[in-house]
PDB file of C-alpha atoms and ligand atoms in Angstrom:
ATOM      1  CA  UNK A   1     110.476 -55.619 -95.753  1.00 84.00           C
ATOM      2  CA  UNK A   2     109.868 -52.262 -93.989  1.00 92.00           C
ATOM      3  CA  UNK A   3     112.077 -49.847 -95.212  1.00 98.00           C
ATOM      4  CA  UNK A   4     112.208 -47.261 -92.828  1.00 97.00           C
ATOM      5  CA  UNK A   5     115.475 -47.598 -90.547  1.00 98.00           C
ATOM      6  CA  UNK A   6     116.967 -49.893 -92.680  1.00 98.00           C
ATOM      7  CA  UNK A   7     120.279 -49.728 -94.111  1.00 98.00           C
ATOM      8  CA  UNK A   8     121.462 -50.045 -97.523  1.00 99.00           C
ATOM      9  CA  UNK A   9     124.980 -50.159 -99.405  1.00 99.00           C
ATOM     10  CA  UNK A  10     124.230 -48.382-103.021  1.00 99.00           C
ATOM     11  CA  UNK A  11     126.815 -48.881-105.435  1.00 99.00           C
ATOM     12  CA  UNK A  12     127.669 -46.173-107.886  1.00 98.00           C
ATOM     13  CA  UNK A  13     125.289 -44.037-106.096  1.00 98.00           C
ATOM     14  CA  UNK A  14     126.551 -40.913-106.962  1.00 98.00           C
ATOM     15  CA  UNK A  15     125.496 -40.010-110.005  1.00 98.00           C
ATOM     16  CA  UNK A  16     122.564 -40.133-112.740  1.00 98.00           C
ATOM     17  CA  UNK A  17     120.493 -43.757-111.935  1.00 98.00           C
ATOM     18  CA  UNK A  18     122.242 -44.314-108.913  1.00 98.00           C
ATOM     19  CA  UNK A  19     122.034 -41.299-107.553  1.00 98.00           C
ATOM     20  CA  UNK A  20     118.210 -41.234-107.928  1.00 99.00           C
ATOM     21  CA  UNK A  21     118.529 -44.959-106.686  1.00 99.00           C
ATOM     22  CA  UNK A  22     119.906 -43.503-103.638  1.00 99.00           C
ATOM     23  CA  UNK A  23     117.660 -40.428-103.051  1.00 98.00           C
ATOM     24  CA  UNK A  24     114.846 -42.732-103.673  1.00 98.00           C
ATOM     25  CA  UNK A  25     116.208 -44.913-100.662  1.00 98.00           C
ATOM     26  CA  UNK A  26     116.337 -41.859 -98.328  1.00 98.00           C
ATOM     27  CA  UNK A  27     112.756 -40.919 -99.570  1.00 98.00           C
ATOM     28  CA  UNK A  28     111.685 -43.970 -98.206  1.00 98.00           C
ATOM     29  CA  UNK A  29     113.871 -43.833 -94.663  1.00 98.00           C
ATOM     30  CA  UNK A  30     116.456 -46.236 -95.876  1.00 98.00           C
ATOM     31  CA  UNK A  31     120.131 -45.020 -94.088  1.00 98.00           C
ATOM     32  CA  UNK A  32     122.951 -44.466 -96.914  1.00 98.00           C
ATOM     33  CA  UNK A  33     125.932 -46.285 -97.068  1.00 99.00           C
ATOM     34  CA  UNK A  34     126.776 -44.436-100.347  1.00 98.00           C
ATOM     35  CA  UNK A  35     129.250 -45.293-102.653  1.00 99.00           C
ATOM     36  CA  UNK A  36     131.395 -43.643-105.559  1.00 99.00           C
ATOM     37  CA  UNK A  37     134.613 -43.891-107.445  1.00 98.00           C
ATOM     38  CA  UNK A  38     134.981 -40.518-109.052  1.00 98.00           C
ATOM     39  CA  UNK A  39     132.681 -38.659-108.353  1.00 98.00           C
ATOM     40  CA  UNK A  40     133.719 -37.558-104.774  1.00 98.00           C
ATOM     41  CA  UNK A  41     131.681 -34.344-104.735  1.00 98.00           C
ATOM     42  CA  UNK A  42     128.707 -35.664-106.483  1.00 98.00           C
ATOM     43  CA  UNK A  43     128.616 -38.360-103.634  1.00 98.00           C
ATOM     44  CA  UNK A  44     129.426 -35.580-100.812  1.00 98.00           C
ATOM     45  CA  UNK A  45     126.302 -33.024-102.552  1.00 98.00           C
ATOM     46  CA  UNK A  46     123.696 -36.949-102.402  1.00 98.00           C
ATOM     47  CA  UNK A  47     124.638 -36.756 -98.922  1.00 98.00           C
ATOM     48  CA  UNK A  48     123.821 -33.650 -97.438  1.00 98.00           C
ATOM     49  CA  UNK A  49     120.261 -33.922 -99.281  1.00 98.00           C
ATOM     50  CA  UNK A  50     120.048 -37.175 -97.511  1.00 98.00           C
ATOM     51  CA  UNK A  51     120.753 -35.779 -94.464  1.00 98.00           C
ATOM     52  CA  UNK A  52     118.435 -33.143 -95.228  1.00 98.00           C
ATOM     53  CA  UNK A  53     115.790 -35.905 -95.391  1.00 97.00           C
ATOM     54  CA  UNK A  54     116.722 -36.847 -91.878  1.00 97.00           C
ATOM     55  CA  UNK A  55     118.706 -40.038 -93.680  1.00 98.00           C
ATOM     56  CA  UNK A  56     121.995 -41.072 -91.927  1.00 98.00           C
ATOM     57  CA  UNK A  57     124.472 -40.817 -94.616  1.00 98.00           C
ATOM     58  CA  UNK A  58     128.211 -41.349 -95.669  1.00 98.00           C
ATOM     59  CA  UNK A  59     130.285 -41.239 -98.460  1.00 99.00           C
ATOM     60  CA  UNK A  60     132.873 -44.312 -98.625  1.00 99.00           C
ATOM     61  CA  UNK A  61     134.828 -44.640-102.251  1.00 98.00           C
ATOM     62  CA  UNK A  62     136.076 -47.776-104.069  1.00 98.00           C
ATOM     63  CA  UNK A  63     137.457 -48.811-107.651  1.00 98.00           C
ATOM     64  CA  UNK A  64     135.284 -52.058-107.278  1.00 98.00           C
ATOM     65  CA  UNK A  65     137.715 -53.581-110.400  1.00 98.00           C
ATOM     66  CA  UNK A  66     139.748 -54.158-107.027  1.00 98.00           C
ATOM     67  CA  UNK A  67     138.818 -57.023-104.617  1.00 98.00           C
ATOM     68  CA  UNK A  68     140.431 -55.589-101.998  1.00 98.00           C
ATOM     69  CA  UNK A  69     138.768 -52.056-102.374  1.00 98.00           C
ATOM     70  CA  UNK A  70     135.465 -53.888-102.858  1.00 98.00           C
ATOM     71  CA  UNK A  71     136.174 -55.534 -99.449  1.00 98.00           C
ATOM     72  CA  UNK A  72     137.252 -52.343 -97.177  1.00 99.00           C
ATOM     73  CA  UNK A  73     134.140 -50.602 -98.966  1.00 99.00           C
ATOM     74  CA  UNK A  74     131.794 -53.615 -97.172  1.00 99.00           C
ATOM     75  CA  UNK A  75     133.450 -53.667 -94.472  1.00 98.00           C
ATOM     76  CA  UNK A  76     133.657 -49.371 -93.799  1.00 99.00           C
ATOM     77  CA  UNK A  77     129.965 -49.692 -94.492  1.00 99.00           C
ATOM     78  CA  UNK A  78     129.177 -52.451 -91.878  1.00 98.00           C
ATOM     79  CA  UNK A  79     131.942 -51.045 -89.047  1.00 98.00           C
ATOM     80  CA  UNK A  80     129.612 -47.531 -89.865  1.00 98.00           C
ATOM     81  CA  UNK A  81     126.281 -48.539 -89.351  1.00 98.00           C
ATOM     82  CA  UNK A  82     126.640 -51.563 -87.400  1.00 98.00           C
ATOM     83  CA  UNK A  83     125.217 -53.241 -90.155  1.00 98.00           C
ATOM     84  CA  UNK A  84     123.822 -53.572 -94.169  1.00 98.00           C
ATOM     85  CA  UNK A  85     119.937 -55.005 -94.650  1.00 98.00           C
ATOM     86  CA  UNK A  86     119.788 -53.991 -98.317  1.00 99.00           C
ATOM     87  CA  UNK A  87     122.478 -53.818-100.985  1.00 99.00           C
ATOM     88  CA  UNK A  88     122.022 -52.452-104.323  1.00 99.00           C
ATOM     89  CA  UNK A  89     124.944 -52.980-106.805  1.00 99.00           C
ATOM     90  CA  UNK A  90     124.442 -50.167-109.738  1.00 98.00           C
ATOM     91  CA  UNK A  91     127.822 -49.063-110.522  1.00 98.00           C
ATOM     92  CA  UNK A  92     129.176 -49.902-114.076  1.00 98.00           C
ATOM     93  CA  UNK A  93     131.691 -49.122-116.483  1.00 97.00           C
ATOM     94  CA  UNK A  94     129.691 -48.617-119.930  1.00 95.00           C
ATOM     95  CA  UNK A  95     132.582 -48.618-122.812  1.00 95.00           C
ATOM     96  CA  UNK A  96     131.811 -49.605-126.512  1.00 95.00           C
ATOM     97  CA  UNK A  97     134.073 -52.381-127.324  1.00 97.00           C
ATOM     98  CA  UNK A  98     133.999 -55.418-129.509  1.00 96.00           C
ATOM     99  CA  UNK A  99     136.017 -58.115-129.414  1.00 97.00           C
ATOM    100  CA  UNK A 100     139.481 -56.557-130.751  1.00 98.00           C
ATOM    101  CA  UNK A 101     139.087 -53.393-129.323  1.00 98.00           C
ATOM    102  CA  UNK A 102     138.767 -55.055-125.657  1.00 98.00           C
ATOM    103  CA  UNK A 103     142.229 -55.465-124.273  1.00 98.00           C
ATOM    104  CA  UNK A 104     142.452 -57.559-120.930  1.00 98.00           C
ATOM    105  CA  UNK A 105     142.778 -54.920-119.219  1.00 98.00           C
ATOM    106  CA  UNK A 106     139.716 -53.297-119.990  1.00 98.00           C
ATOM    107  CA  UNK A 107     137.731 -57.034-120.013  1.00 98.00           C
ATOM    108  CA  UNK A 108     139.452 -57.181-116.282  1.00 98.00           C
ATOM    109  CA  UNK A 109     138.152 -53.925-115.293  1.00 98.00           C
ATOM    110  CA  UNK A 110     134.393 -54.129-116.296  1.00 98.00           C
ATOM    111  CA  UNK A 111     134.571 -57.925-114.932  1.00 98.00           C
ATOM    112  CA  UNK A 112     135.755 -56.693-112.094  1.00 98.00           C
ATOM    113  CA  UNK A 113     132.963 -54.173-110.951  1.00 98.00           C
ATOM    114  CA  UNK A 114     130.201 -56.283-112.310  1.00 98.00           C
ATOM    115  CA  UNK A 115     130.825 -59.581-110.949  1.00 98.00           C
ATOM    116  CA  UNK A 116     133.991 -59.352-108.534  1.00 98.00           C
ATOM    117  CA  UNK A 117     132.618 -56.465-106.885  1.00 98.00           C
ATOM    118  CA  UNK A 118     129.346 -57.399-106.115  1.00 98.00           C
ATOM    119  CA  UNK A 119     130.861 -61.176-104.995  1.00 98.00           C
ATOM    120  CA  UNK A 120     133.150 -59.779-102.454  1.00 98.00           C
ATOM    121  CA  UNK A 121     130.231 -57.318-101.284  1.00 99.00           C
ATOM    122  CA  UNK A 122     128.164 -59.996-100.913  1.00 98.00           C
ATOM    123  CA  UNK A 123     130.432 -62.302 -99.379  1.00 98.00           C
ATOM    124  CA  UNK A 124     131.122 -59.767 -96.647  1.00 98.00           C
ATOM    125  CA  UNK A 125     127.497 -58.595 -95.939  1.00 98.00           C
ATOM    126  CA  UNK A 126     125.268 -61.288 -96.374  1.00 98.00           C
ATOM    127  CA  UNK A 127     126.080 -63.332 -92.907  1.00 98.00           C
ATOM    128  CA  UNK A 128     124.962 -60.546 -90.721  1.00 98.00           C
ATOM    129  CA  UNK A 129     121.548 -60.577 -93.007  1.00 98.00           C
ATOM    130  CA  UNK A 130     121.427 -64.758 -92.628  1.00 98.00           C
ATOM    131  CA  UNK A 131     122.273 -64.210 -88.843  1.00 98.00           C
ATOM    132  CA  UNK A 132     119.721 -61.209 -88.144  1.00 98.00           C
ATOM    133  CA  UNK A 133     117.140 -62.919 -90.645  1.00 98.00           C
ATOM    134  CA  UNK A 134     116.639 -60.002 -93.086  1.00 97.00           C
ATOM    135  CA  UNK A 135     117.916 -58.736 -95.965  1.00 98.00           C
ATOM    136  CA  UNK A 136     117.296 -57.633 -99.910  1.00 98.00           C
ATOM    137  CA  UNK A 137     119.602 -57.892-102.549  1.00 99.00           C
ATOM    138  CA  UNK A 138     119.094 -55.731-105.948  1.00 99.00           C
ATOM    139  CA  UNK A 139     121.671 -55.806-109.310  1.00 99.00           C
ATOM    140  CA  UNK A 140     120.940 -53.413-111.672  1.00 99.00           C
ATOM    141  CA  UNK A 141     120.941 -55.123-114.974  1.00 98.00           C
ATOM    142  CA  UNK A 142     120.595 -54.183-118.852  1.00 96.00           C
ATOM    143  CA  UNK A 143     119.452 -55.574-122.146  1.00 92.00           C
ATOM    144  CA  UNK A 144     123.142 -57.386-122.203  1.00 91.00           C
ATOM    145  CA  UNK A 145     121.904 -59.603-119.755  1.00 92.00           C
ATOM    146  CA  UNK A 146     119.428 -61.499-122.065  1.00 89.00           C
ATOM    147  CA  UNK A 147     120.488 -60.353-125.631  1.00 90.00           C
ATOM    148  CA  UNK A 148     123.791 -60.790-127.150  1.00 92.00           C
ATOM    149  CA  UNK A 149     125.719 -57.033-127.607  1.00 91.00           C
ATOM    150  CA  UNK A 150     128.587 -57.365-129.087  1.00 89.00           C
ATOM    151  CA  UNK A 151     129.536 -53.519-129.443  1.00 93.00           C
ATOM    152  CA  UNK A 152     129.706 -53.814-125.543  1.00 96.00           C
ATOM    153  CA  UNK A 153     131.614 -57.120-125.420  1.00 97.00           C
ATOM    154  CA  UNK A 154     132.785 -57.113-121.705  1.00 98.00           C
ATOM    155  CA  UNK A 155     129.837 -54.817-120.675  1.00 97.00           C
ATOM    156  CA  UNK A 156     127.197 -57.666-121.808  1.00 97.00           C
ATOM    157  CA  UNK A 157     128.967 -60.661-120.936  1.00 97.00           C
ATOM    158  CA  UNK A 158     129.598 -59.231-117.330  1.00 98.00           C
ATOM    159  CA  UNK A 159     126.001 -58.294-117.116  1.00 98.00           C
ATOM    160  CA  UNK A 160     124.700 -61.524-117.876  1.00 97.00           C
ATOM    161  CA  UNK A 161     127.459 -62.940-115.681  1.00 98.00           C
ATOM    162  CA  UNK A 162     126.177 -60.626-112.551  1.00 98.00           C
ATOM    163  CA  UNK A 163     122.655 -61.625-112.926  1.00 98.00           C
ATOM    164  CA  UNK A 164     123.902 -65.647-112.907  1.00 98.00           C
ATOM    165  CA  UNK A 165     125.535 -65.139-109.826  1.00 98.00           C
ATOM    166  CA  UNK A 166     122.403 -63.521-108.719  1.00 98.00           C
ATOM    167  CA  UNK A 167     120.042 -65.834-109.184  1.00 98.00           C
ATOM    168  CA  UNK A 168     122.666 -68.341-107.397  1.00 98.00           C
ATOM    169  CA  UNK A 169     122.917 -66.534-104.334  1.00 98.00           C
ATOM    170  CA  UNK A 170     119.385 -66.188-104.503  1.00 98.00           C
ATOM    171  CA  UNK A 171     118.984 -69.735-104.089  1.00 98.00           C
ATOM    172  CA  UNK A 172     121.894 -70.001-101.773  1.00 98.00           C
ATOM    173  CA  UNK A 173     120.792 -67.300 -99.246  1.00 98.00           C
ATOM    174  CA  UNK A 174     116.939 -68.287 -99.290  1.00 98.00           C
ATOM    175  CA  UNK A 175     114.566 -68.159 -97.188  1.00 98.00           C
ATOM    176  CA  UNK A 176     116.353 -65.054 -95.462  1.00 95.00           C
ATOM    177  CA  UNK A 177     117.971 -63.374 -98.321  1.00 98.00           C
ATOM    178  CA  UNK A 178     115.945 -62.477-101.423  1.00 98.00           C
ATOM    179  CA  UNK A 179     118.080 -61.287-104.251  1.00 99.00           C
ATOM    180  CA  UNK A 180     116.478 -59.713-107.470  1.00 98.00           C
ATOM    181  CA  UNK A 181     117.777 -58.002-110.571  1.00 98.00           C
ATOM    182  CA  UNK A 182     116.149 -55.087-112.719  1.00 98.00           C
ATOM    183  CA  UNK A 183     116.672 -54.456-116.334  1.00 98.00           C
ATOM    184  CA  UNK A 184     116.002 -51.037-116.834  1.00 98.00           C
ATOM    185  CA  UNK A 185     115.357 -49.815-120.896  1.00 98.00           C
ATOM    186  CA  UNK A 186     116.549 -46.382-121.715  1.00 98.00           C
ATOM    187  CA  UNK A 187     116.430 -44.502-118.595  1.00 98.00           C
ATOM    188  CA  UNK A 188     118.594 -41.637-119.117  1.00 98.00           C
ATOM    189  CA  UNK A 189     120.808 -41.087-122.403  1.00 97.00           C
ATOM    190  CA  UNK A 190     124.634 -40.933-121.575  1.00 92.00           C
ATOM    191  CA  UNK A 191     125.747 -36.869-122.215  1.00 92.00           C
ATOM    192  CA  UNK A 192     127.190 -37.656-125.648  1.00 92.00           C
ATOM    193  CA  UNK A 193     123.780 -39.077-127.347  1.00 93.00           C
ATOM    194  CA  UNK A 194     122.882 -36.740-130.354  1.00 96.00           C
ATOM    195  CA  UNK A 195     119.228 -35.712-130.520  1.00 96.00           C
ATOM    196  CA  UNK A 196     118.636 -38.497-133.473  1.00 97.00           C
ATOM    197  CA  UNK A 197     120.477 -41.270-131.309  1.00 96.00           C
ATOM    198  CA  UNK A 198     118.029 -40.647-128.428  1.00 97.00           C
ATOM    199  CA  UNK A 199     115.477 -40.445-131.627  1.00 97.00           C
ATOM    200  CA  UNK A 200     116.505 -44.062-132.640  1.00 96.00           C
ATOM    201  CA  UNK A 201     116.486 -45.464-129.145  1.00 96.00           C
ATOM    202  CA  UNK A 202     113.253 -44.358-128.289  1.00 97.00           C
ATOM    203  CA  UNK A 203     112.008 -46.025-131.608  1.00 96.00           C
ATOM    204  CA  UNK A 204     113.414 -49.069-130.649  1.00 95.00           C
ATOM    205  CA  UNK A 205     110.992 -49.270-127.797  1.00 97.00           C
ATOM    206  CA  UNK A 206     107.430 -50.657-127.749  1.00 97.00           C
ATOM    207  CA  UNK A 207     106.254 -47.356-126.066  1.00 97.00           C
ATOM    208  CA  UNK A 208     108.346 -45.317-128.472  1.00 97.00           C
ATOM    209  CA  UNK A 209     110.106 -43.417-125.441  1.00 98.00           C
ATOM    210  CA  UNK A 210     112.645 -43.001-122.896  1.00 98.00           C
ATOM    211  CA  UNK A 211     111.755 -43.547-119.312  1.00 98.00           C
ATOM    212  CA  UNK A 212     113.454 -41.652-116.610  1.00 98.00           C
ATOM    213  CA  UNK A 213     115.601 -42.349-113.658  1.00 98.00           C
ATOM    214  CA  UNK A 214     112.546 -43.046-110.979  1.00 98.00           C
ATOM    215  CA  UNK A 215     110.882 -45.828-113.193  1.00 98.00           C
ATOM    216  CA  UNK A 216     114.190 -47.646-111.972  1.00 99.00           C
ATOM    217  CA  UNK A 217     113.237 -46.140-107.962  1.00 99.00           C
ATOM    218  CA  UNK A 218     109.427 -47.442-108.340  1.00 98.00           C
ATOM    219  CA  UNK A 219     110.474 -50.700-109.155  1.00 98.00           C
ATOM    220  CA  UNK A 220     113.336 -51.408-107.358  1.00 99.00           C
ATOM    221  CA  UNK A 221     111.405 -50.202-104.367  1.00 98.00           C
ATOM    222  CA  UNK A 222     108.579 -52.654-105.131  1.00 98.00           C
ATOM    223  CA  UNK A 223     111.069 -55.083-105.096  1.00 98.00           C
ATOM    224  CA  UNK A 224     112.324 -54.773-101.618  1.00 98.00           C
ATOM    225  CA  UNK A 225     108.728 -54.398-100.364  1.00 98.00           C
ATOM    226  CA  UNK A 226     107.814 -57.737-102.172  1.00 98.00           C
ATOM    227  CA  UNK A 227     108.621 -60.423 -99.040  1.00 97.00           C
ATOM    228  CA  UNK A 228     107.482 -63.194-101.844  1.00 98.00           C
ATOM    229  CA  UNK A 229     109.354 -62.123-104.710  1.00 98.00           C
ATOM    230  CA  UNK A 230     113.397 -63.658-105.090  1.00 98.00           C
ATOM    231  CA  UNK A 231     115.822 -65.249-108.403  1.00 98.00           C
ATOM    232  CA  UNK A 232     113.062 -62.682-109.939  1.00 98.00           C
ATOM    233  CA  UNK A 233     114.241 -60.048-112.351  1.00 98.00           C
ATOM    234  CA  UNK A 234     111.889 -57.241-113.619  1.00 98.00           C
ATOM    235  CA  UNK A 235     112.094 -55.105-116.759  1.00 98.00           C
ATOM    236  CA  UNK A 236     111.894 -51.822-116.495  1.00 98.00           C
ATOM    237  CA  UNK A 237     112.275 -51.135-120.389  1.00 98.00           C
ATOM    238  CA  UNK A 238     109.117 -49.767-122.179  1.00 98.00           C
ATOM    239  CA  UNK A 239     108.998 -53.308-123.686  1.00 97.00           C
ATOM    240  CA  UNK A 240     112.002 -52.856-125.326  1.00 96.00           C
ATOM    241  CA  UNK A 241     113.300 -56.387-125.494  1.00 93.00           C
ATOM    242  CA  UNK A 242     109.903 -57.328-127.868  1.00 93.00           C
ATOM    243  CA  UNK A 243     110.169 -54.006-129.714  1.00 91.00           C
ATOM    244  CA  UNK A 244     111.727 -56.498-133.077  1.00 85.00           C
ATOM    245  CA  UNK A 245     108.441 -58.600-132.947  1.00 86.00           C
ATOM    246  CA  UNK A 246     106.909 -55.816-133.472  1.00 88.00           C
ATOM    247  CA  UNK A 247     104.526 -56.334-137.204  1.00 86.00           C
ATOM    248  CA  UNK A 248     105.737 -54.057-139.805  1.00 75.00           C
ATOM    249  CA  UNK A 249     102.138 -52.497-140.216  1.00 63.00           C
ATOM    250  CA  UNK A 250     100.149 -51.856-136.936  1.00 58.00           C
ATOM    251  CA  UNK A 251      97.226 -53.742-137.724  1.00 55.00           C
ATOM    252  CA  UNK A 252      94.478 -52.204-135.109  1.00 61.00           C
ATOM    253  CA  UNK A 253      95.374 -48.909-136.102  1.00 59.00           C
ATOM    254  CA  UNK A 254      95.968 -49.241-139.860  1.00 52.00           C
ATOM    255  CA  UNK A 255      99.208 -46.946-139.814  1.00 48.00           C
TER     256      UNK A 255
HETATM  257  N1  NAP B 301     121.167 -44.953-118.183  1.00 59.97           N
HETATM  258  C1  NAP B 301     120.371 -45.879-118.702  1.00 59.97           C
HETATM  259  O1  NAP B 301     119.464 -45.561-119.512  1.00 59.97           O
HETATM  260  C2  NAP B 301     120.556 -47.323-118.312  1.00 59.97           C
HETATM  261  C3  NAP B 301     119.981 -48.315-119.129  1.00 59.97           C
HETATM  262  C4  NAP B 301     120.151 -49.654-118.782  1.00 59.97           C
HETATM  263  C5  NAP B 301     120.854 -49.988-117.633  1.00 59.97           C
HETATM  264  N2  NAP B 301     121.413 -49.005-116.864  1.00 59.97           N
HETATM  265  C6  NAP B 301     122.161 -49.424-115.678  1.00 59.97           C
HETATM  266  O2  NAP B 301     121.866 -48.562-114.586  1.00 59.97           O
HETATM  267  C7  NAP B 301     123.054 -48.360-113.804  1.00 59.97           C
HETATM  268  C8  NAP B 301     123.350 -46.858-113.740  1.00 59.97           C
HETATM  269  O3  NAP B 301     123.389 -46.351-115.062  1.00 59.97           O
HETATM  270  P1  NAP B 301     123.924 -44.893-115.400  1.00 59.97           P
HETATM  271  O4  NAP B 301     123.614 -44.622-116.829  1.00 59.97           O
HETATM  272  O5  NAP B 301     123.494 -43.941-114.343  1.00 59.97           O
HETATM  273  O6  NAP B 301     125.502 -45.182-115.240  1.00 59.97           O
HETATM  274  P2  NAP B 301     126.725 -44.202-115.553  1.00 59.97           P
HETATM  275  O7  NAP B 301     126.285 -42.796-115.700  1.00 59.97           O
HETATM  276  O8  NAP B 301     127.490 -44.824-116.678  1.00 59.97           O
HETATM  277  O9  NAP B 301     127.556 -44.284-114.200  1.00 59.97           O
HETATM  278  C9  NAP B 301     128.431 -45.334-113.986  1.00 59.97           C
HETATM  279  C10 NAP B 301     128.502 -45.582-112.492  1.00 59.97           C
HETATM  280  O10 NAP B 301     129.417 -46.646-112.259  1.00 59.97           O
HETATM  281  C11 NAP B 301     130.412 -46.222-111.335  1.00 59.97           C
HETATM  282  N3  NAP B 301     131.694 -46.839-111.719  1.00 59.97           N
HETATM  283  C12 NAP B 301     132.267 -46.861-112.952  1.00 59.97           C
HETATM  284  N4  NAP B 301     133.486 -47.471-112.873  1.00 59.97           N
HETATM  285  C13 NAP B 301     133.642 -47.851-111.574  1.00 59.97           C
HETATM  286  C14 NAP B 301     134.680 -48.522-110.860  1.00 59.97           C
HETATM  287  N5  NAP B 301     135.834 -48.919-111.456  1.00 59.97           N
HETATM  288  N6  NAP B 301     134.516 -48.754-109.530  1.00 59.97           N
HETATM  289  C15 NAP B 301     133.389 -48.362-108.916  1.00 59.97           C
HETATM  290  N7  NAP B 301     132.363 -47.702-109.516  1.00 59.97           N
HETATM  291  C16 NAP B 301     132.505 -47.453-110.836  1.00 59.97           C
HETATM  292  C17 NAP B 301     130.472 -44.710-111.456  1.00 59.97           C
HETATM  293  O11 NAP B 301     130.974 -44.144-110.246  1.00 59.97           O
HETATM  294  P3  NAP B 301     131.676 -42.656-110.211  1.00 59.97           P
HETATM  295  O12 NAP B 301     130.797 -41.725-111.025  1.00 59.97           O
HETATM  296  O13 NAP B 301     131.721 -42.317-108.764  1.00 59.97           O
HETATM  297  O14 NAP B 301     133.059 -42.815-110.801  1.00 59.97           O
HETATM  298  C18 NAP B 301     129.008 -44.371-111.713  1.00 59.97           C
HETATM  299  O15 NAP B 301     128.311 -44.296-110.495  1.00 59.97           O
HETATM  300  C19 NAP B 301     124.154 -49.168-114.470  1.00 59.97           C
HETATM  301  O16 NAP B 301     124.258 -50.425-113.854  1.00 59.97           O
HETATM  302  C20 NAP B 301     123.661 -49.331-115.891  1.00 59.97           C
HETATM  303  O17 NAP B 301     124.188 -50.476-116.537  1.00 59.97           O
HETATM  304  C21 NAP B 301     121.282 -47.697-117.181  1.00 59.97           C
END
């Protein structure tokens, strides 16, 4: 796919990951159909830098744990730009919560953004990209999609839930649709992580670090350049899924 001119619906692309998700976009001449929940003026400042860029841009809110909000967000998006080639669902509610502590509500909520959301934004967008022969899908995963984490009950289970529906639409919407997921590692630690928690994370990496924010960008833009690549999902993760195979003594370096 060639990026330049395109447009793209980014999902919680206001802030932190998304928000570099988005600028990355511009960067590469993709037209903004930018979404946020809260963070109104976060989404308004991602906008006039995108314009800046010479990026068509606008700002359209949602509380995706809504169906109906979900569907005016696809639709204000489309009616706007006359169409979406790319959509890129990164917006998430992260909230530590086993199994007790997650009340239906809450289970509702993070359901709803993760895998209601993304359905009914898919539903509405994808038949102009069958009918015009073009478009690229992107969910942006985490570890919960492949590991069990039960301090994140809902969070996990709706991860892995996003990335199954995914890899279905992936089939479904082939050969004109690809639709691909990321897993990024530790990207960027959430503004409460102590110094040692950030310590312990990084540890719990093969590369014993945190990545940033545009390791997400490089491959997620490699993935909508990649016409042969679709049901495909890339880690991003400084091999942090194999980090507990690791041998207890490093036997090339002796240490
Ligand atoms: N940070 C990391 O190291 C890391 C690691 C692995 C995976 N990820 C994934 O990368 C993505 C971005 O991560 P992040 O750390 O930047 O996320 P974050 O800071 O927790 O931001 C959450 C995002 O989700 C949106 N959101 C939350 N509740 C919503 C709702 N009810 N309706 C619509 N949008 C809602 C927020 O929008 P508003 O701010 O506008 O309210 C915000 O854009 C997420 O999918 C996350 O799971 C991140």
């Amino acid at each position: 796919m060639d990026l330049s001119g395109k447009v793209a619906l980014v999902t919680g692309g206001a802030v932190r990951v998304g928000r570099a998700i988005a600028l990355g976009l511009a960067g590469a001449g993709v037209h903004l159909a930018l979404h946020y929940h809260r963070s109104a003026s976060a989404a308004q400042e991602v906008v006039v830098e995108a314009r800046r860029m010479g990026i068509e841009a606008v700002a359209l809110p949602a509380d995706l744990a809504y169906m109906e909000q979900a569907q005016a967000l696809a639709r204000a998006a489309e009616r706007h730009f006359g169409r979406v080639d790319i959509i890129i669902h990164s917006a998430s509610p992260f909230i530590r919560a086993s199994l007790l502590e997650t009340t239906p509500d809450l289970w509702r909520q993070v359901m709803g953004v993760l895998v209601d959301g993304f359905f009914i934004i898919a539903r509405e967008l994808t038949p102009g990209m069958v009918r015009r022969g073009e478009g690229s899908l992107v969910v942006i995963l985490d570890r919960g999609t492949v590991d069990p984490w039960p301090d994140f009950l809902a969070h996990s289970v709706g991860k892995s839930a996003l990335w199954a529906l995914a890899r279905n639409l992936a089939v479904e919407l082939a050969p004109h649709v690809r639709v691909n997921g990321i897993v990024p590692g530790p990207v960027l630690p959430p503004p409460d992580y102590s110094e040692e928690e950030q310590a312990r994370v990084a540890q719990g990496t093969l590369l014993e670090r945190w990545g940033c924010p545009q390791d997400v960008v490089d491959a997620l833009l490699y993935l909508l350049r990649a016409d042969y690549i679709t049901g495909e999902v890339l880690f991003v993760d400084g091999g942090e899924r194999w980090a507990h195979r690791r041998p207890r003594r490093n036997c090339q370096t002796g240490g």
